[in-house]
Coordinates of C-alpha atoms and ligand atoms in Angstrom, one line a residue:
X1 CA 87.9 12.8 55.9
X2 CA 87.3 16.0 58.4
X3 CA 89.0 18.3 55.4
X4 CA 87.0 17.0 52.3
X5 CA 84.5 19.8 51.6
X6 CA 80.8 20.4 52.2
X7 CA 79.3 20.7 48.9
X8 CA 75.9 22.9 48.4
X9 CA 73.5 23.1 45.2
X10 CA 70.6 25.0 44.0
X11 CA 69.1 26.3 40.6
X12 CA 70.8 29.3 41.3
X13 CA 71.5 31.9 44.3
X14 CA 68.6 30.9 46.7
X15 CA 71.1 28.1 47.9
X16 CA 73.2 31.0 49.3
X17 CA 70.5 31.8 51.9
X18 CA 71.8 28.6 53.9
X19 CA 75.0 28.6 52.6
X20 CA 75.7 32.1 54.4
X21 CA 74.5 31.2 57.6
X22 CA 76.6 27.4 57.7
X23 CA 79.7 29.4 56.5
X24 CA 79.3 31.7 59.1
X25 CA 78.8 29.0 62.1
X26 CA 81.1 26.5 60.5
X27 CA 83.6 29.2 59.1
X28 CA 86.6 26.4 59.0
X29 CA 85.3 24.2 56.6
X30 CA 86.1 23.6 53.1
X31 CA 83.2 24.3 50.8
X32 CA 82.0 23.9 46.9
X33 CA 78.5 25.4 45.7
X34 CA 77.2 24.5 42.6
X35 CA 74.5 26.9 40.9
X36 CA 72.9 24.6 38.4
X37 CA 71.8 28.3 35.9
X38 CA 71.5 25.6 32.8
X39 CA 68.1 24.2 34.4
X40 CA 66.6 27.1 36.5
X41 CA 63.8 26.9 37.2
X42 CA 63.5 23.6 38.5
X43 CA 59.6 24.4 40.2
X44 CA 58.6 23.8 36.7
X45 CA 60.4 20.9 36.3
X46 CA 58.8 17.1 36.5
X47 CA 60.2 15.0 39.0
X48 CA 61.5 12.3 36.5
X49 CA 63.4 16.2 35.0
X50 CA 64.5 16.7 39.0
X51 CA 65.8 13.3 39.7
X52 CA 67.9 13.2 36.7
X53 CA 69.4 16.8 37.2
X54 CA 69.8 15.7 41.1
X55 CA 71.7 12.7 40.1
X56 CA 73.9 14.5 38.3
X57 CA 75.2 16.7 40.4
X58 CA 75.3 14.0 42.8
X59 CA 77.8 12.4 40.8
X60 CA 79.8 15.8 40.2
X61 CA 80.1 15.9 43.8
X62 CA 80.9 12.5 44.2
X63 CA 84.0 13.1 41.9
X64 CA 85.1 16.2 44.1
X65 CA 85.2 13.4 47.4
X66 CA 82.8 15.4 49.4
X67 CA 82.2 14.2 52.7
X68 CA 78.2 15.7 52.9
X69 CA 75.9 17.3 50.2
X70 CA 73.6 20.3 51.7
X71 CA 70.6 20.1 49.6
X72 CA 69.6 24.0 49.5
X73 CA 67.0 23.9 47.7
X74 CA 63.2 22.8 48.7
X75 CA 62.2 21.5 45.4
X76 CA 64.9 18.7 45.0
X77 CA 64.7 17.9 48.7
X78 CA 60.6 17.1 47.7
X79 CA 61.0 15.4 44.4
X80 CA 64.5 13.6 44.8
X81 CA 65.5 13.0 48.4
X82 CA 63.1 9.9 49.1
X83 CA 65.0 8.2 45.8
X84 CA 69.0 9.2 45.8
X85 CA 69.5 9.1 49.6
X86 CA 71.1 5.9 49.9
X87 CA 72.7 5.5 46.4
X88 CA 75.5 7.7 47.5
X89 CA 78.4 7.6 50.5
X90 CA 78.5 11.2 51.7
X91 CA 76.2 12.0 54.0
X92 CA 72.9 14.2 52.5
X93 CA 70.9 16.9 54.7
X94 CA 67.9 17.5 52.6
X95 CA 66.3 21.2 53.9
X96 CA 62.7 20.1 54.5
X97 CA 63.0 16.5 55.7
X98 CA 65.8 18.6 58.2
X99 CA 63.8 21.0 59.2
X100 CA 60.1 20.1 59.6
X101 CA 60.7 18.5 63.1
X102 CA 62.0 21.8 64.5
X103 CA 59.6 23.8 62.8
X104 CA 56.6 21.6 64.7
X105 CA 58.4 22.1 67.9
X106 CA 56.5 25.8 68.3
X107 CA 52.9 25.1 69.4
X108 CA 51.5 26.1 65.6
X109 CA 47.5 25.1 64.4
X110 CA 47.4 26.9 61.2
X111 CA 50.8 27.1 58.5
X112 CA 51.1 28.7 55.8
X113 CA 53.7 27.4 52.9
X114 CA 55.0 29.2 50.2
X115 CA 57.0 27.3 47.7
X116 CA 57.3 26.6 43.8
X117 CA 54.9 24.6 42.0
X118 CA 57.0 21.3 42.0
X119 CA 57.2 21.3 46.0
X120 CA 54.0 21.6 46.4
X121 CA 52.6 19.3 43.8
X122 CA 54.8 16.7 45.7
X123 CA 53.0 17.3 49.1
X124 CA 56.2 16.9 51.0
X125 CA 55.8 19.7 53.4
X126 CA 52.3 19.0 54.6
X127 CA 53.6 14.9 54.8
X128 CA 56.7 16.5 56.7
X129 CA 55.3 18.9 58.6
X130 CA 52.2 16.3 59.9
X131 CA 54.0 13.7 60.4
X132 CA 55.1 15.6 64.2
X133 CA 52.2 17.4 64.3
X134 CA 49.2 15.4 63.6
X135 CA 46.3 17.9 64.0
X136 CA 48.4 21.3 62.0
X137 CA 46.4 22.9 58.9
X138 CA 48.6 23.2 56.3
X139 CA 48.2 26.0 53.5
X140 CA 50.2 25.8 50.5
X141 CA 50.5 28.2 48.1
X142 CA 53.0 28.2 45.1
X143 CA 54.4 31.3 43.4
X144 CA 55.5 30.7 40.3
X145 CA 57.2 33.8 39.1
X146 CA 59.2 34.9 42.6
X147 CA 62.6 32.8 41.4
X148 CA 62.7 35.0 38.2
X149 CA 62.4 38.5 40.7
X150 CA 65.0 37.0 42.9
X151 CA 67.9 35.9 40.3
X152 CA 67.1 38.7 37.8
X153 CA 67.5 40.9 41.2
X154 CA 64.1 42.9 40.3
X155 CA 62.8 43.2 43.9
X156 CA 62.0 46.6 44.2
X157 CA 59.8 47.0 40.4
X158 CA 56.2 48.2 41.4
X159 CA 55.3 45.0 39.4
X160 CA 57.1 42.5 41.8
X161 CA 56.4 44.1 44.5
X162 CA 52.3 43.8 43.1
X163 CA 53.3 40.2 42.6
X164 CA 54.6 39.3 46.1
X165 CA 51.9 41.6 47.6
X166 CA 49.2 39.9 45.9
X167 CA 50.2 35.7 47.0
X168 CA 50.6 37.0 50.4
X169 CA 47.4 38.5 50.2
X170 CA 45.6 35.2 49.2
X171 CA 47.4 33.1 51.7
X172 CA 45.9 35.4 54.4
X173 CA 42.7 34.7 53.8
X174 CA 43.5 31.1 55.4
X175 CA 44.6 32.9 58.4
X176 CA 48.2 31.0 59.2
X177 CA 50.0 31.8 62.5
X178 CA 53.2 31.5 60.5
X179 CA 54.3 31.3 56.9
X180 CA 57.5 28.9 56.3
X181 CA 59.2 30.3 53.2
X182 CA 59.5 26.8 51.5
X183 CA 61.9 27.9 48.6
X184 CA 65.5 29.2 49.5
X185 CA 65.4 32.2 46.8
X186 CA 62.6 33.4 48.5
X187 CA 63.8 34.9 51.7
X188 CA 66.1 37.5 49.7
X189 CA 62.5 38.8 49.2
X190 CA 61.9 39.6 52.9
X191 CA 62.0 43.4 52.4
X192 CA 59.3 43.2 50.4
X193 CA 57.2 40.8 52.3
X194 CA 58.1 43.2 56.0
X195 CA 56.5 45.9 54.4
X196 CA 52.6 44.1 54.4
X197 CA 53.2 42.3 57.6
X198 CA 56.2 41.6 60.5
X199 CA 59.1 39.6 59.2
X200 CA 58.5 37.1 62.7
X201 CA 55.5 36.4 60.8
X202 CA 57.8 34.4 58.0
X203 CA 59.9 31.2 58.8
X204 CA 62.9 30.9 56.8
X205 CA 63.9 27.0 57.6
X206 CA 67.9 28.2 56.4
X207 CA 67.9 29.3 60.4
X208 CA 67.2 25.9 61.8
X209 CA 68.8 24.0 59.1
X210 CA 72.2 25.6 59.4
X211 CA 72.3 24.7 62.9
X212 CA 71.1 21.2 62.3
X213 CA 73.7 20.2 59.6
X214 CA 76.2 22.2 62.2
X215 CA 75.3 19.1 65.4
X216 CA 74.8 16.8 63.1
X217 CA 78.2 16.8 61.7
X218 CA 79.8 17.4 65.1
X219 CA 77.9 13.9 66.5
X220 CA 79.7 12.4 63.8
X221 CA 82.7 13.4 63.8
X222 CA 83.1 15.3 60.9
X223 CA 84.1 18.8 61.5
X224 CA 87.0 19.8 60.3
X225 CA 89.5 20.5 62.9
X226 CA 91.8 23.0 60.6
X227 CA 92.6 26.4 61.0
X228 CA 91.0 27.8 58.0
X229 CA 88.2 27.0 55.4
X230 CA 88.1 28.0 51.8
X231 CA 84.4 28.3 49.4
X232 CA 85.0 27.2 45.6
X233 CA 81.5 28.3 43.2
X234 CA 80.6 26.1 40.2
X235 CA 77.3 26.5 37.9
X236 CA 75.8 25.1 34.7
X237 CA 76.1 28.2 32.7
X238 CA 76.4 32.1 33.1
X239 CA 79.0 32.6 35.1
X240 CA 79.0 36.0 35.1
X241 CA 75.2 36.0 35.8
X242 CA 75.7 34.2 38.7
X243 CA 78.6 36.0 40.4
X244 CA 76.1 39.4 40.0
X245 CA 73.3 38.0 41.0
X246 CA 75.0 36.5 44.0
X247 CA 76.5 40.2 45.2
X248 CA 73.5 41.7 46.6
X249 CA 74.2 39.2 49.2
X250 CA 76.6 37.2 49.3
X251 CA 80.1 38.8 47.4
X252 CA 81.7 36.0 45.6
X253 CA 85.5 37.3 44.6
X254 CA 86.2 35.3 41.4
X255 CA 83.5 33.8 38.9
X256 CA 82.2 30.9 39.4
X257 CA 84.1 27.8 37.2
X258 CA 81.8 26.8 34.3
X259 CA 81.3 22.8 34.6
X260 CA 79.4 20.7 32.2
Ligands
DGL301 N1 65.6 27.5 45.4 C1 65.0 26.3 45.0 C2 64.0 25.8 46.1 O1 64.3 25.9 47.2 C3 64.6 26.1 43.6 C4 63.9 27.3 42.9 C5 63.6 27.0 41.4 O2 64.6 26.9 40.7 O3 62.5 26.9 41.0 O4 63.0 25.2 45.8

């Protein structure tokens, strides 16, 4: 059981932003990341869309015998957790569900979300993030275009940059102590955000979840005990897209093994 492998998913690269830090707390483990490129991006997808796609790739991990499914992406966590969690035998860490108990452990009155338009359509951070702290304000905010900036690796154009500046910019007026970045693409876009305010301003959950999935597997028992680990990347489409994307932060050697 201890050797089957960890599997991750996301639309595309933002999955890598928790993938990075497990790998690099849990560097013995045997790991598969599926990219799903065919159905980026999934904030503009319905949930009935999300739940299918989610199911899917369930069942594509299911055939690879994983032994827990990292659910690195926000968007799927909101629309499809609450429905797929018990139809499968590996064990499922969703990121938000995960992380909002941590996140209301600092004394916090005012949050700020940022997320895509499906995550924050389902409400599932402000239900999370209340449901251990009663009495926080919760502002959401979604930004549709960031995803495309991120996987198209445009960062630094005066036009994203205007972009990012100009969501940040309306989210301030609510005055939040902290802003969770409730999308994984969307801390690769710390730079940009560091240079209107401090980047301990921004919550990235990867940095709580990544140690959550880490003691969660080791209460049960599921780490494996082996010498060495090994990462095998799958997507939808575009390898090659993938495997470029993916350098600016996380080097993949070979490309990524198209699957259906
Ligand atoms: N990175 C994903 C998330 O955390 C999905 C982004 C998208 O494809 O819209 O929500």
């Amino acid at each position: 059981m201890n050797k089957k492998p960890i599997a991750f998913f996301d639309s595309g690269i933002g999955g890598l932003t928790v993938f990075k830090k497990l790998k690099k707390l849990l560097p013995h483990e045997n790991y598969i990341y599926f990219g799903d490129l065919k159905n980026i991006p999934y904030g503009e997808k319905s949930k009935e869309e999300l739940i299918k796609i989610a199911d899917r790739i369930f069942k594509f991990f299911e055939e690879k015998d994983v032994k827990a499914v990292v659910m690195a992406c926000n968007t799927t966590s909101a629309n499809t957790y609450d429905i797929l969690k018990d139809k499968y035998k590996f064990k499922i860490y969703p990121i938000i569900q995960s992380c909002a108990k941590i996140i209301t452990n600092k004394p916090l009155k005012k949050v700020g979300v940022f997320a895509t338009e499906a995550t924050i359509k389902s409400g599932v951070y402000s239900r999370e993030l209340k449901k251990y702290n009663p009495a926080l304000e919760v502002f959401e905010m979604s930004c549709p275009p960031w995803v495309g900036i991120v996987e198209g690796n445009t960062q630094n154009s005066p036009a994203s940059v205007a972009c990012v500046s100009s969501s940040l910019c309306k989210m301030l007026e609510n005055s939040p102590e902290k802003i969770i970045l409730g999308c994984t693409h969307y801390p690769y876009l710390l730079d940009i955000l560091g240079k209107f305010l401090p980047k301990d301003k921004f919550i990235d959950p990867a940095d709580y979840f990544a140690e959550f999935i880490k003691t969660d597997l080791a209460k049960q028992g599921m780490l494996n005990k082996g010498e060495s680990g090994s990462e095998k990347f799958f997507v939808s489409a575009n390898p090659e897209k993938f495997k470029q994307a993916a350098s600016m932060f996380y080097p993949i050697s070979e490309l990524p093994q198209l699957v259906d």
